[in-house]
């Protein structure tokens, strides 16, 4: 079991400026929905259109979820023999990808596609390696003027192992997309190999940092064997949610407007975690400024799931224009296993966020010291008074964010279940 | 001491699809026999033909053992001075390699050969580095239409250290073999350097993951110093059998039809382990989908040895068409040294495999929880009932696989010696 | 809390020669002042000129502080469209950089500038990658005949990961600077990636060894995650002062006249540490032969701050012509956390330095054995008598360095708070 | 304190064959004397000639010490301006190097020289990087027909970081030396970077495995920070003798006739270790098949020193034609610090070597089990009887190797001080 409290602190003093680079896209982390986590290879035109319609019906679009992303297995068995252009599976997509894209646009949404910087996709379809130009051109011809490309790393023919090898491979698609003259949100996925947080911000809008997420809280799995994403030579997959949070701690510093750490698609609603665990999941993806890409079946959601993914206070943190991920201030081992950690971050307009994470099996009580919360801001901030709200409770008007009062110096005896 | 129980679970629900890539060869792991582990450099035409005949006489061929592989030291002192073509030792092979290959084929078996992606072979003979084309061409001229090439890593002139350097070196032989227009099973050996599980599946049918096996259960040897195969910079040799199982745990995820992790040739029957230890050896090589290449003297086997290598239930798991290696679900330290671990995997037709591994010096009793066994399949599977058989006992008809009854939720108090 | 005692030992015997290479610049570590630590991006002509004038007014120049370095954010939004030359921000620098440089020179000081071996600077301005020639040429045209270049590592497009990739990238600027025919002190910053202590001494006068310093004594921060600078793949920033001392221990051996390990700019006077901690900071930067680049607001210093940065005895050690960094002789864990360590080094004229570092929360008492202090010099030195002074106390004449008497064999019961 | 017993076991059964590659030189490890460890840069013609004459006078030559190697600092300030050829210091070598080489040859000895695969030597003289051809040609013109080249790694301009980068840099000199058509013993020194045991055996006769030796038994020094030579990114120097033995354990497997692990030059006689420690030093360098290059002042040796370096039984093991380094069979932590380890190896003619190493501060008593000693040879060997001699005692005739009797199964209660 594991709970989290996300608290918002506000006061009126200027905040520290963040060094940032901006290429005009994904100024805040992208939000949307993707086929993979729930449907895997079992997709078709209707899967995707139904999801798009459900996103509107459930008002998800009004909260910022705008990308509808078709993941792996949309492909025909082979490229077009004459032109080498990619071809979609005619059975799954009888009207073609352009028709699907047009319908998505008609709904006011944006359309995304998946490919792989290797010979094959992870699902064994044709990949884009050494076909970057024709693929980017075709994607553009399919009529999408705003494209999210999820660009994966399977079967990469050994073109990895130094940042330069990885940069060069992924920059090829970046250049090809730019050559189409259409604005394209480029979501790079190389599972964190060679440190994309170091090399990718000038060529992509986001980069995955680890192997694929597993819909579970904190179970170690041999298939996600690294204990850190720094120089991990086998990112693998089946990475538990809380392990990805741990992975993200040292690399948050590298994200900024237009260039985000991608913690992988959300599992909220897919059934492998408890309500509290999904709350933790959604909160940390938000405060770490990960893209928020839903991975559940949005046509069939419980009220619980809907409530989590529509917490506007949490989404606002993710979309805050400061673009500054929360940082872990301390991490303490808990007797009996697991850890307790404190995270804090700054937003625009002198607001701040505090979050606690408990991965131990037992409830913990902890004092939160403002010298830890404001380690980056210094002594003046550490000694001021703050009005604090709990973002997972609602206020009197029914809006997320219940005021808890004014606090100075510390929060005493916070209970984290 | 160390024992293992391999249990087969069966029920009738659809299983999860595995992402797979298929190049038409080694759809299931290759099976056969190789000269090295028992004979080393002391080989000749008769060594190999006698083994081939024994494989037929002992009915090994009917179980799938079909490759007869001539390992290192078949070479003349030098290549042909005029053509640069490889030449066999005229004393060991007075009739030449083509004659040997013809005889192997006449017996209904397939013929394999060894070379090295370096200047010399590990035994100091001429290697194939920078001679890939002439070597592949000659192998084809030697009349083999189905060739297993064991392609080693000694004296590689520093062409390693990034996946790209290793890929490029081994892809040269892959291209040369393909250029011969003959189907060639390409068994790559670079001892796991630079992560062949990441780069080799598009160029080879299997890849070694570690240094050479030692015919012993679990003894640490300084010559096999790495504690993991991930980014191991000195794979070495003299790797104990159970250490290779441990090495294989994180990389099983990368294998699929036509592309296998090779845990090295079998030592069953070579005398360095007990009966129970060889049972463990054979079982894990099977469930981890390693090629099953016998390494003992098949002309002179004990009944015990023969029984182990002919357990059809275990072989069937190795050759199961799902092509999905078992995964380790947990690994627990045992007081007094060693570990206890649980492994499970899925087969076609809703069948599953459970295995336990005990490397501690004492007998262990353990409950096997189905939430661990079916961590990948989810809650529905975790709560169903399964009919279970023990694959190292025989049923009433004398076939391997004794039914143990029906179980739900867990197996209680499994004793593992 | 943490204190240090810096002791100077003197006797009259010849010292061991140090292997050294000399390119004519930075024969002793450079000294000066830089805008970044205190002012960040908030700089202008007056910020820099005021600091220069204060350096003279406070007599800092007489102690050797001579470089006035303009760090990041001096840039206009873009390079000159026609020539590609760098352009300064016309608002911050209405008279241009050349005028500023001329004024600095008129004051008898030297002028330094910042750029980045990447597409952008860390602050998001245009970087010098692939613009080395025009940038070096422009810097020269700006009229500086003695230039300190702080050359950073942000947005480096993946050109790192092997010493060769890093060397080649930074050597380009080295060649470009040399091509201007002006003597230029080249201060390289790649945060220690790929081991600049191994590759940079033939192309630069100093190299940073770690992520950026944080103005705090010994707090671990996830943004500076590596526990050593050896093969650190994520140097990050927010590295506490005492952690940088620990980082420096193994690489001190690589420094020599003209080629220094740069421990980053000083934080003395910026408010995050106590007096004793700043004393420790200044002492270790000195004895480890780091450049001494002030990072505080020199126009507004406390008496305490001024006293620390003007300790002539400590500065003399830094500028000693032997150019030999102190080495750590032992490091011992203290119960309750932290470490106690002994450092010693040799100066010219048979003088030696001893320093103790206590990062534990409690006062420690320790015997300093001369067999440890003189481990490099051998038995004769270990058994001689030395007259010893405490460099953080003043003698009767008011000069730094209070004689403590003569000692042989050891210093007994040294108390380190 | 630390002692060792070196025991020779003999019996009459065939031994296991070793895979080996042979290029015609250094069939057994080279033996000789080098200027560096004792004289450093303070060398001249007379230093070297006096040593050569002393080697003859002390009968060292009759035991196999034949190379007289002039290490760093023989250089003039610059190469010949016209030809680029290397020039010797005219003051130190008034008659030139050729005259010196002729005198060495006239004494029946062989002459070796030092250079560096970098821009400068470690002592700051001109290096051979990018001057390989002219340097090799000049060395040959200097009239030496048998040259030992010690080829170092300082100032290598970043040409390291993958085995390929290191191979290519050192292969250039290998090719240049071969192009001179003179047999040249090529002794490569890159401190173990990128694993020369993997890449160097086809281009060199020996390769250093670690940073430079320190004349001390087992003291940790921060300047030799790696705990293993596998993937060590900062080999450094000041590596204690027993640490180098530990470093050598995993790489012994890579040595064979003509291709040796070089544990660095000997310190026996230089005064930093006790008699027993030097006995340990000399024994392990011998049984690990390191080159035996004396580093003391051979013109002025104590009887103790002379006795150690002239133990013919120990030298015979080093020069044994099987060329097979001893392997560590186990290593056990000792309470109170340090380790106890057992090593064994095989020689020609069914002889074997056992050695114990005790790095703890106290005397240890241990049973040596023959199942450990003969782990490579198997059960038959483990149960045979052996006549055993102690190689650091003399027999009745005054020859090294005192018979201790016949033993089977184990040696009981061996005391190791």
CSV table of C-alpha atoms in Angstrom, one decimal, chain C residues 72-219:
chain,number,residue,atom,x,y,z
C,72,UNK,CA,26.2,33.5,-19.6
C,73,UNK,CA,23.4,35.8,-20.8
C,74,UNK,CA,25.5,38.6,-22.4
C,75,UNK,CA,24.0,37.7,-25.8
C,76,UNK,CA,21.6,39.4,-28.1
C,77,UNK,CA,18.7,37.1,-29.2
C,78,UNK,CA,20.5,36.1,-32.3
C,79,UNK,CA,23.9,36.2,-34.1
C,80,UNK,CA,24.5,38.8,-36.8
C,81,UNK,CA,22.3,37.7,-39.7
C,82,UNK,CA,24.8,38.6,-42.3
C,83,UNK,CA,28.1,37.4,-40.8
C,84,UNK,CA,27.1,34.9,-38.2
C,85,UNK,CA,29.2,36.7,-35.7
C,86,UNK,CA,28.1,36.7,-32.1
C,87,UNK,CA,26.3,39.9,-30.9
C,88,UNK,CA,25.9,41.2,-27.4
C,89,UNK,CA,22.6,42.3,-25.8
C,90,UNK,CA,22.4,46.0,-26.8
C,91,UNK,CA,20.3,46.8,-23.7
C,92,UNK,CA,22.7,45.2,-21.2
C,93,UNK,CA,25.8,46.4,-23.1
C,94,UNK,CA,24.9,49.6,-24.8
C,95,UNK,CA,28.5,50.4,-25.5
C,96,UNK,CA,29.3,46.9,-26.8
C,97,UNK,CA,31.7,44.3,-25.4
C,98,UNK,CA,34.8,45.9,-26.8
C,99,UNK,CA,34.2,49.1,-24.8
C,100,UNK,CA,33.7,47.0,-21.7
C,101,UNK,CA,36.8,45.1,-22.4
C,102,UNK,CA,38.8,48.3,-22.9
C,103,UNK,CA,37.6,49.7,-19.6
C,104,UNK,CA,38.6,46.5,-17.8
C,105,UNK,CA,42.0,46.7,-19.3
C,106,UNK,CA,42.3,50.3,-18.4
C,107,UNK,CA,41.8,49.2,-14.8
C,108,UNK,CA,44.8,46.9,-15.2
C,109,UNK,CA,42.6,43.8,-15.1
C,110,UNK,CA,41.9,41.0,-17.7
C,111,UNK,CA,38.6,40.3,-19.3
C,112,UNK,CA,36.9,36.9,-19.7
C,113,UNK,CA,33.9,35.7,-21.6
C,114,UNK,CA,31.6,32.7,-21.5
C,115,UNK,CA,30.3,30.5,-24.2
C,116,UNK,CA,29.1,26.9,-24.7
C,117,UNK,CA,30.3,24.0,-26.8
C,118,UNK,CA,26.7,23.3,-27.8
C,119,UNK,CA,23.9,24.6,-29.9
C,120,UNK,CA,22.7,26.8,-27.1
C,121,UNK,CA,24.3,28.1,-23.9
C,122,UNK,CA,22.9,26.7,-20.6
C,123,UNK,CA,20.8,29.9,-20.4
C,124,UNK,CA,19.4,29.3,-23.8
C,125,UNK,CA,21.4,31.8,-25.8
C,126,UNK,CA,23.2,30.9,-29.0
C,127,UNK,CA,26.1,28.5,-28.4
C,128,UNK,CA,29.4,28.1,-30.2
C,129,UNK,CA,29.2,24.6,-31.5
C,130,UNK,CA,30.1,24.6,-35.2
C,131,UNK,CA,30.7,28.4,-34.9
C,132,UNK,CA,34.1,28.1,-33.3
C,133,UNK,CA,36.1,30.1,-35.8
C,134,UNK,CA,33.8,33.1,-36.1
C,135,UNK,CA,33.4,33.2,-32.4
C,136,UNK,CA,37.1,33.1,-31.6
C,137,UNK,CA,37.8,35.7,-34.2
C,138,UNK,CA,35.1,38.0,-32.8
C,139,UNK,CA,36.3,37.6,-29.3
C,140,UNK,CA,39.7,38.7,-30.5
C,141,UNK,CA,38.2,41.7,-32.4
C,142,UNK,CA,36.6,42.7,-29.3
C,143,UNK,CA,40.1,43.9,-28.3
C,144,UNK,CA,41.0,41.5,-25.6
C,145,UNK,CA,44.5,40.3,-25.7
C,146,UNK,CA,44.2,38.0,-22.8
C,147,UNK,CA,41.0,36.2,-22.6
C,148,UNK,CA,39.5,33.7,-20.3
C,149,UNK,CA,36.9,31.6,-22.0
C,150,UNK,CA,34.6,29.6,-19.9
C,151,UNK,CA,33.4,27.0,-22.3
C,152,UNK,CA,30.3,25.1,-21.2
C,153,UNK,CA,28.6,21.8,-22.2
C,154,UNK,CA,24.8,22.4,-22.5
C,155,UNK,CA,22.9,21.2,-25.6
C,156,UNK,CA,26.0,19.5,-27.0
C,157,UNK,CA,24.1,17.4,-29.6
C,158,UNK,CA,25.3,14.1,-28.3
C,159,UNK,CA,28.9,14.8,-29.1
C,160,UNK,CA,30.1,13.1,-25.9
C,161,UNK,CA,30.4,9.6,-24.6
C,162,UNK,CA,34.0,8.8,-25.5
C,163,UNK,CA,37.1,10.8,-24.7
C,164,UNK,CA,37.6,11.2,-28.4
C,165,UNK,CA,34.2,12.7,-29.1
C,166,UNK,CA,34.6,15.2,-26.2
C,167,UNK,CA,38.3,16.0,-27.1
C,168,UNK,CA,37.4,16.7,-30.7
C,169,UNK,CA,34.5,19.0,-29.8
C,170,UNK,CA,36.6,21.0,-27.4
C,171,UNK,CA,39.8,20.9,-29.4
C,172,UNK,CA,37.9,22.8,-32.2
C,173,UNK,CA,37.7,25.9,-30.0
C,174,UNK,CA,41.2,25.4,-28.8
C,175,UNK,CA,42.4,25.5,-32.4
C,176,UNK,CA,40.2,28.5,-33.2
C,177,UNK,CA,41.5,30.4,-30.2
C,178,UNK,CA,45.1,29.6,-31.1
C,179,UNK,CA,44.5,30.7,-34.7
C,180,UNK,CA,43.7,34.2,-33.4
C,181,UNK,CA,47.4,34.5,-32.4
C,182,UNK,CA,46.4,36.0,-29.0
C,183,UNK,CA,47.3,34.3,-25.8
C,184,UNK,CA,44.0,33.0,-24.4
C,185,UNK,CA,43.4,31.2,-21.2
C,186,UNK,CA,41.0,28.4,-22.1
C,187,UNK,CA,38.9,27.3,-19.3
C,188,UNK,CA,37.0,24.2,-20.4
C,189,UNK,CA,33.8,23.0,-18.8
C,190,UNK,CA,32.2,19.7,-19.7
C,191,UNK,CA,31.4,18.8,-16.1
C,192,UNK,CA,33.9,16.0,-16.1
C,193,UNK,CA,32.3,13.9,-18.8
C,194,UNK,CA,34.7,11.4,-20.5
C,195,UNK,CA,37.4,12.3,-18.0
C,196,UNK,CA,38.9,15.7,-19.1
C,197,UNK,CA,41.7,15.1,-16.6
C,198,UNK,CA,42.8,12.5,-19.2
C,199,UNK,CA,42.2,14.3,-22.4
C,200,UNK,CA,42.2,18.0,-21.9
C,201,UNK,CA,45.6,19.0,-20.7
C,202,UNK,CA,47.0,19.4,-24.2
C,203,UNK,CA,44.1,21.7,-25.3
C,204,UNK,CA,43.0,23.7,-22.3
C,205,UNK,CA,44.3,25.4,-19.1
C,206,UNK,CA,41.7,24.0,-16.8
C,207,UNK,CA,38.7,21.8,-16.9
C,208,UNK,CA,35.7,21.5,-14.6
C,209,UNK,CA,35.5,18.1,-12.9
C,210,UNK,CA,31.8,18.0,-11.8
C,211,UNK,CA,28.4,19.5,-12.0
C,212,UNK,CA,27.9,23.1,-10.8
C,213,UNK,CA,28.5,23.9,-7.2
C,214,UNK,CA,25.6,24.5,-4.7
C,215,UNK,CA,26.2,27.0,-2.0
C,216,UNK,CA,25.9,24.5,0.8
C,217,UNK,CA,28.3,22.4,2.8
C,218,UNK,CA,27.5,18.7,2.3
C,219,UNK,CA,23.8,18.1,1.5
